[in-house]
Amino acid sequence: MPVTIAPIPSSLPILPLYNKKVLLPSVVSRVVLRNKDSIFLLRKLQRTFDPKTPTIVGCVPVIRKDDSSSQTGADNNDRAITNGSAAGDDDDATQAEPTTAPQVPLHTHQRRPVRGKRPDDPVDSKASETLTVGEDLFKFGCAARIVRIERIGFGGFAIFVEGLSRFRIDHIVQETPYLVASITSYPEPLESTFPNDSELTEQVLRFRALAREFLNKLKELQLPDALIAQLQRLVEQAPPSTLANLLVTVIDVSFDERLSMLETAELRRRLEKTCDWMTRQLHLLQISQQVHSTIEDKLSKKQREFYLRQQARLNNILTITNPSINWHSLNAIKEELGEKDSDDSVSNSSEEDEITDLAKRLTDASLPEEVATAAQRELKRLKRLHPSTAEWSVVRTYLETVAELPWNKSSEDVLDIKKAREQLDADHYGLETVKKRILEYLSVIKVKGDLKAPIICFVGPPGVGKTSLGKSIATALSRRFHRISLGGVRDEADIRGHRRTYVGALPGLVIHGLKKSGVNNPVFLLDEIDKTASSSHYGDPTAALLEVLDPEQNYTFTDHYLNLPFDLSRVVFIATANTLETIPPALLDRMEVIPLPGYTFEEKLHIARNHLIPKQVEQHGLKEGDVVMGDDVVLRIAEGYTRESGVRGLERAIAAVVRAKCVEVAELREQSREAEYRSEVKLEELEEILGIEKFDDEIAQRESVPGIVTGLAYTASGSGGILFIEASQMPGKGNLQLTGKLGEVIKESAQIALSWVKAHAYSLRLTASQNANLLENVDIHVHVPSGAVPKDGPSAGVTIVTALVSLLSDRRVPPTTAMTGEITLRGNVLPVGGIKEKVIAAHRAGIRRIIVPFRNKKDVTGDVPAAVRNQIEFVYAKTVADVLEEAFGLEKGKERRGEGVVVIESRL
């Protein structure tokens, strides 16, 4: 039984072969496709194409009536295809070989007129051949495996197909959008010997001998040694069926003869035909050599044509195994012969048009001198490459990138400070300090006349408006805005691009942003600059940003992909970050940090009333007034359901309330009871809509207890809160135990606090003598509630000291008093951060008296909103003695001159 390379399905999609192309089994051929139906088929196959999984199509030659003399039927509608239809083979034309594949007529319902190209087809009109009703498909074809698919020109494809086996078309099963035919396959015999058929064995030996003689003649043409060696192996080792198919592609045979070879399924007949054609070719070669030897330098036109045709055909067979062949020499031979394939002509014409268009774009781009020189060098290189090579696509993509970059294209600056102030006020409520600094930044740009102002870095918790502030700056400058997300970037090449030596190389994020924005002076927002991976074996992307953000260096920024300098000095860079801890110092030094604190509840109330609620009502298809939320409802949502610095969670909660009202509207409409709809949202409805409150109100304890003091905290999310420091004593040996998932810094603060209390125990009237051990038989346990929440930082120092003194002296701190500050062993109180957030949280919790470090007074007066500041009494302490005096309400003691230490006279 004969075997085949791959199983052939009983039905195949048909790929028509135009321009007298014939594909035979075991032959690899390049086919250029520009017909609409074929391209539709290829696009469908490309989505699932995998070189490891055979993708099989049927390649069928297209025959015009005046191109073939093999038509023996009476008319065009019922044409019988007979064996041996090739012109010049009378024996085949008059009698059918019994072993040849059986012949069936092509009935009317199987014939399909090929539609012409419409004007709106996405296929190049010059590259798509207009077909008429007089054209038809040959009855036989070759099942082929798609080896490779390439895009060429504008909308075209080129594919490499490998013939597998012959087949006969039985009938058409699908006509649109492409042909699908039911077939009968004739597998290729792959045996090299036939021990059971002596006659066939003898015929194969004669065939190989003739092939060797033909090969010896080819050697005299001084062909490449590699080609001769390959043909030698084929002659000696290839099965006779495979060798016959390959030789037919080398021998100068007509289109009808190739069709005859395609429709002949029986091996004997194919060997006979191939031997006849080789004999004819050998005779022509002998004549050519005789003429060449007598008149060496006077080749006739016919002989030169024959010689060039042989060179072209042998070059074609070489491309099957050696894709690096010189394509331009092959095209030159075909041009001299005047028989260059129309597919190749269409392809080359399209590619030449593309190169011409690319050269025009490079000229119109007004490139700098250095860039123009490099671009022209690459363009000349592109013209020397063949479009089927991978390097051609790489060079073309590079030149397209160079042509699309805005080397000298800028947008006009229209900077109006008044308009900028109005824009910031319209886009953002509150943030007065931030707005003031942005206006100063814009004013410097306007007065100075250039853009070498400091690079701004907005730092703050999520959802406070860092990204939208960048957009507002771009709007105020009348510049185009582009956002570069740096979160998770871990490769230096993401910033500086990949070198073109890598497969799939692309420019970096900076050059890509310039290409997308289309101007060389946009506003770039480097979002989440603190999320870049600073330690990676792919390189450090933060180091690559150093050149980008340095005005003294970025005018010659060189991307690895371009390998050409690009001036970034006109780009306005704005960075955003949630924290400064992960930003390298060298990078941080190039930016001016502007902190963005979280919103107060009054600011959130204003934002929700003027922006969030109208936005959600509109997005959910309701009208203005269909949903009414009072200030008490919005405040309850902000306090009980969304404890955050920004307003994203608040917006999601408001959206949930609006959706609930949408459900109510829809149900009442279905019941025709729209008049009963109530637009106002009550406080009692929130629990039904949003569930139980996620956060309890942080209310200061009503009853004060010795050893418990209220402190202030700053959370990692950027919001503030209050916490309680609890101290307890028990019999022991003077040990200090700390609980509450505390960090190293807060543990050290507790040790400092205890040491200070022990050192000043006698002054505080906690011991009877200066040498007495305060904790001789006592252990101290300090606990910070919410034990699952990590806590760290030095700002709880004064709170721990007060809690220890309160415990050991049995004095109580008023529940409405809170405090914050770092302490030293000398008893000084140092400033801390997050004052605004801490004060707002204390106000929310009912605190009306706050002790803060003296050096934080400027933060209270400058950052804390007046509405909050007017309702709280602030006490500023320089020493721990000041804190204890204000906490316990003691009478002021006398100060020792020069020491600045308060001596507390009152007994505790």
PDB file of N, CA and C in Angstrom, residues 536-580:
ATOM      1  N   SER A 536      16.703  44.109  39.627  1.00  0.00           N
ATOM      2  CA  SER A 536      16.297  43.043  38.726  1.00  0.00           C
ATOM      3  C   SER A 536      17.475  42.680  37.838  1.00  0.00           C
ATOM      4  N   HIS A 537      17.551  41.386  37.468  1.00  0.00           N
ATOM      5  CA  HIS A 537      18.640  40.986  36.578  1.00  0.00           C
ATOM      6  C   HIS A 537      18.414  41.448  35.145  1.00  0.00           C
ATOM      7  N   TYR A 538      17.242  42.087  34.886  1.00  0.00           N
ATOM      8  CA  TYR A 538      16.994  42.688  33.573  1.00  0.00           C
ATOM      9  C   TYR A 538      17.511  44.120  33.499  1.00  0.00           C
ATOM     10  N   GLY A 539      18.114  44.608  34.564  1.00  0.00           N
ATOM     11  CA  GLY A 539      18.557  45.991  34.601  1.00  0.00           C
ATOM     12  C   GLY A 539      17.671  46.800  35.528  1.00  0.00           C
ATOM     13  N   ASP A 540      18.069  48.001  35.806  1.00  0.00           N
ATOM     14  CA  ASP A 540      17.345  48.872  36.729  1.00  0.00           C
ATOM     15  C   ASP A 540      16.598  49.941  35.940  1.00  0.00           C
ATOM     16  N   PRO A 541      15.260  49.857  35.848  1.00  0.00           N
ATOM     17  CA  PRO A 541      14.529  50.879  35.090  1.00  0.00           C
ATOM     18  C   PRO A 541      14.609  52.268  35.721  1.00  0.00           C
ATOM     19  N   THR A 542      14.776  52.321  37.051  1.00  0.00           N
ATOM     20  CA  THR A 542      14.891  53.636  37.678  1.00  0.00           C
ATOM     21  C   THR A 542      16.176  54.338  37.246  1.00  0.00           C
ATOM     22  N   ALA A 543      17.220  53.561  36.983  1.00  0.00           N
ATOM     23  CA  ALA A 543      18.455  54.163  36.484  1.00  0.00           C
ATOM     24  C   ALA A 543      18.256  54.738  35.084  1.00  0.00           C
ATOM     25  N   ALA A 544      17.442  54.062  34.271  1.00  0.00           N
ATOM     26  CA  ALA A 544      17.157  54.585  32.932  1.00  0.00           C
ATOM     27  C   ALA A 544      16.357  55.877  33.005  1.00  0.00           C
ATOM     28  N   LEU A 545      15.553  56.024  34.057  1.00  0.00           N
ATOM     29  CA  LEU A 545      14.765  57.249  34.199  1.00  0.00           C
ATOM     30  C   LEU A 545      15.626  58.448  34.588  1.00  0.00           C
ATOM     31  N   LEU A 546      16.829  58.197  35.091  1.00  0.00           N
ATOM     32  CA  LEU A 546      17.690  59.313  35.491  1.00  0.00           C
ATOM     33  C   LEU A 546      17.986  60.230  34.314  1.00  0.00           C
ATOM     34  N   GLU A 547      18.288  59.633  33.161  1.00  0.00           N
ATOM     35  CA  GLU A 547      18.579  60.456  31.985  1.00  0.00           C
ATOM     36  C   GLU A 547      17.321  61.123  31.468  1.00  0.00           C
ATOM     37  N   VAL A 548      16.181  60.418  31.552  1.00  0.00           N
ATOM     38  CA  VAL A 548      14.932  60.981  31.046  1.00  0.00           C
ATOM     39  C   VAL A 548      14.535  62.226  31.826  1.00  0.00           C
ATOM     40  N   LEU A 549      14.737  62.209  33.146  1.00  0.00           N
ATOM     41  CA  LEU A 549      14.253  63.293  33.994  1.00  0.00           C
ATOM     42  C   LEU A 549      15.307  64.369  34.280  1.00  0.00           C
ATOM     43  N   ASP A 550      16.467  64.252  33.700  1.00  0.00           N
ATOM     44  CA  ASP A 550      17.511  65.253  33.922  1.00  0.00           C
ATOM     45  C   ASP A 550      17.525  66.237  32.756  1.00  0.00           C
ATOM     46  N   PRO A 551      17.127  67.492  32.962  1.00  0.00           N
ATOM     47  CA  PRO A 551      17.098  68.460  31.847  1.00  0.00           C
ATOM     48  C   PRO A 551      18.461  68.705  31.225  1.00  0.00           C
ATOM     49  N   GLU A 552      19.532  68.409  31.955  1.00  0.00           N
ATOM     50  CA  GLU A 552      20.867  68.626  31.411  1.00  0.00           C
ATOM     51  C   GLU A 552      21.317  67.479  30.510  1.00  0.00           C
ATOM     52  N   GLN A 553      20.576  66.384  30.511  1.00  0.00           N
ATOM     53  CA  GLN A 553      20.983  65.216  29.720  1.00  0.00           C
ATOM     54  C   GLN A 553      19.947  64.790  28.690  1.00  0.00           C
ATOM     55  N   ASN A 554      18.665  65.039  28.960  1.00  0.00           N
ATOM     56  CA  ASN A 554      17.644  64.420  28.105  1.00  0.00           C
ATOM     57  C   ASN A 554      17.505  65.059  26.733  1.00  0.00           C
ATOM     58  N   TYR A 555      18.264  66.102  26.431  1.00  0.00           N
ATOM     59  CA  TYR A 555      18.191  66.659  25.069  1.00  0.00           C
ATOM     60  C   TYR A 555      18.879  65.755  24.055  1.00  0.00           C
ATOM     61  N   THR A 556      19.625  64.749  24.548  1.00  0.00           N
ATOM     62  CA  THR A 556      20.242  63.761  23.643  1.00  0.00           C
ATOM     63  C   THR A 556      19.884  62.352  24.098  1.00  0.00           C
ATOM     64  N   PHE A 557      18.635  62.156  24.497  1.00  0.00           N
ATOM     65  CA  PHE A 557      18.191  60.837  24.935  1.00  0.00           C
ATOM     66  C   PHE A 557      18.278  59.850  23.770  1.00  0.00           C
ATOM     67  N   THR A 558      18.927  58.717  24.008  1.00  0.00           N
ATOM     68  CA  THR A 558      19.133  57.718  22.953  1.00  0.00           C
ATOM     69  C   THR A 558      18.414  56.433  23.322  1.00  0.00           C
ATOM     70  N   ASP A 559      17.412  56.108  22.541  1.00  0.00           N
ATOM     71  CA  ASP A 559      16.693  54.850  22.719  1.00  0.00           C
ATOM     72  C   ASP A 559      17.488  53.724  22.068  1.00  0.00           C
ATOM     73  N   HIS A 560      17.528  52.557  22.713  1.00  0.00           N
ATOM     74  CA  HIS A 560      18.303  51.434  22.178  1.00  0.00           C
ATOM     75  C   HIS A 560      17.795  50.998  20.805  1.00  0.00           C
ATOM     76  N   TYR A 561      16.489  51.088  20.588  1.00  0.00           N
ATOM     77  CA  TYR A 561      15.930  50.652  19.312  1.00  0.00           C
ATOM     78  C   TYR A 561      16.303  51.625  18.199  1.00  0.00           C
ATOM     79  N   LEU A 562      16.117  52.914  18.439  1.00  0.00           N
ATOM     80  CA  LEU A 562      16.447  53.908  17.417  1.00  0.00           C
ATOM     81  C   LEU A 562      17.950  54.037  17.232  1.00  0.00           C
ATOM     82  N   ASN A 563      18.676  54.004  18.349  1.00  0.00           N
ATOM     83  CA  ASN A 563      20.127  54.249  18.335  1.00  0.00           C
ATOM     84  C   ASN A 563      20.437  55.621  17.733  1.00  0.00           C
ATOM     85  N   LEU A 564      19.518  56.564  17.958  1.00  0.00           N
ATOM     86  CA  LEU A 564      19.660  57.929  17.471  1.00  0.00           C
ATOM     87  C   LEU A 564      19.236  58.883  18.594  1.00  0.00           C
ATOM     88  N   PRO A 565      19.867  60.031  18.740  1.00  0.00           N
ATOM     89  CA  PRO A 565      19.498  60.963  19.815  1.00  0.00           C
ATOM     90  C   PRO A 565      18.168  61.649  19.534  1.00  0.00           C
ATOM     91  N   PHE A 566      17.346  61.770  20.582  1.00  0.00           N
ATOM     92  CA  PHE A 566      16.070  62.479  20.479  1.00  0.00           C
ATOM     93  C   PHE A 566      16.017  63.511  21.604  1.00  0.00           C
ATOM     94  N   ASP A 567      15.567  64.710  21.270  1.00  0.00           N
ATOM     95  CA  ASP A 567      15.544  65.818  22.229  1.00  0.00           C
ATOM     96  C   ASP A 567      14.265  65.752  23.062  1.00  0.00           C
ATOM     97  N   LEU A 568      14.435  65.467  24.377  1.00  0.00           N
ATOM     98  CA  LEU A 568      13.294  65.412  25.293  1.00  0.00           C
ATOM     99  C   LEU A 568      13.184  66.677  26.143  1.00  0.00           C
ATOM    100  N   SER A 569      13.984  67.690  25.848  1.00  0.00           N
ATOM    101  CA  SER A 569      14.027  68.871  26.719  1.00  0.00           C
ATOM    102  C   SER A 569      12.725  69.664  26.693  1.00  0.00           C
ATOM    103  N   ARG A 570      11.907  69.474  25.667  1.00  0.00           N
ATOM    104  CA  ARG A 570      10.653  70.223  25.574  1.00  0.00           C
ATOM    105  C   ARG A 570       9.471  69.455  26.162  1.00  0.00           C
ATOM    106  N   VAL A 571       9.710  68.252  26.623  1.00  0.00           N
ATOM    107  CA  VAL A 571       8.647  67.448  27.220  1.00  0.00           C
ATOM    108  C   VAL A 571       8.486  67.839  28.692  1.00  0.00           C
ATOM    109  N   VAL A 572       7.254  68.032  29.120  1.00  0.00           N
ATOM    110  CA  VAL A 572       6.963  68.321  30.530  1.00  0.00           C
ATOM    111  C   VAL A 572       6.696  66.996  31.233  1.00  0.00           C
ATOM    112  N   PHE A 573       7.552  66.644  32.186  1.00  0.00           N
ATOM    113  CA  PHE A 573       7.412  65.389  32.918  1.00  0.00           C
ATOM    114  C   PHE A 573       6.781  65.663  34.280  1.00  0.00           C
ATOM    115  N   ILE A 574       5.755  64.885  34.595  1.00  0.00           N
ATOM    116  CA  ILE A 574       5.106  64.930  35.900  1.00  0.00           C
ATOM    117  C   ILE A 574       5.035  63.500  36.420  1.00  0.00           C
ATOM    118  N   ALA A 575       5.508  63.286  37.636  1.00  0.00           N
ATOM    119  CA  ALA A 575       5.518  61.941  38.226  1.00  0.00           C
ATOM    120  C   ALA A 575       4.505  61.858  39.351  1.00  0.00           C
ATOM    121  N   THR A 576       4.025  60.646  39.604  1.00  0.00           N
ATOM    122  CA  THR A 576       3.141  60.397  40.743  1.00  0.00           C
ATOM    123  C   THR A 576       3.664  59.203  41.521  1.00  0.00           C
ATOM    124  N   ALA A 577       3.405  59.206  42.824  1.00  0.00           N
ATOM    125  CA  ALA A 577       3.848  58.116  43.688  1.00  0.00           C
ATOM    126  C   ALA A 577       2.961  58.082  44.920  1.00  0.00           C
ATOM    127  N   ASN A 578       2.868  56.899  45.520  1.00  0.00           N
ATOM    128  CA  ASN A 578       2.152  56.756  46.788  1.00  0.00           C
ATOM    129  C   ASN A 578       3.077  56.921  47.984  1.00  0.00           C
ATOM    130  N   THR A 579       4.352  56.649  47.799  1.00  0.00           N
ATOM    131  CA  THR A 579       5.322  56.779  48.876  1.00  0.00           C
ATOM    132  C   THR A 579       6.677  57.120  48.276  1.00  0.00           C
ATOM    133  N   LEU A 580       7.529  57.749  49.088  1.00  0.00           N
ATOM    134  CA  LEU A 580       8.875  58.110  48.645  1.00  0.00           C
ATOM    135  C   LEU A 580       9.918  57.085  49.072  1.00  0.00           C
TER     136      LEU A 580
END
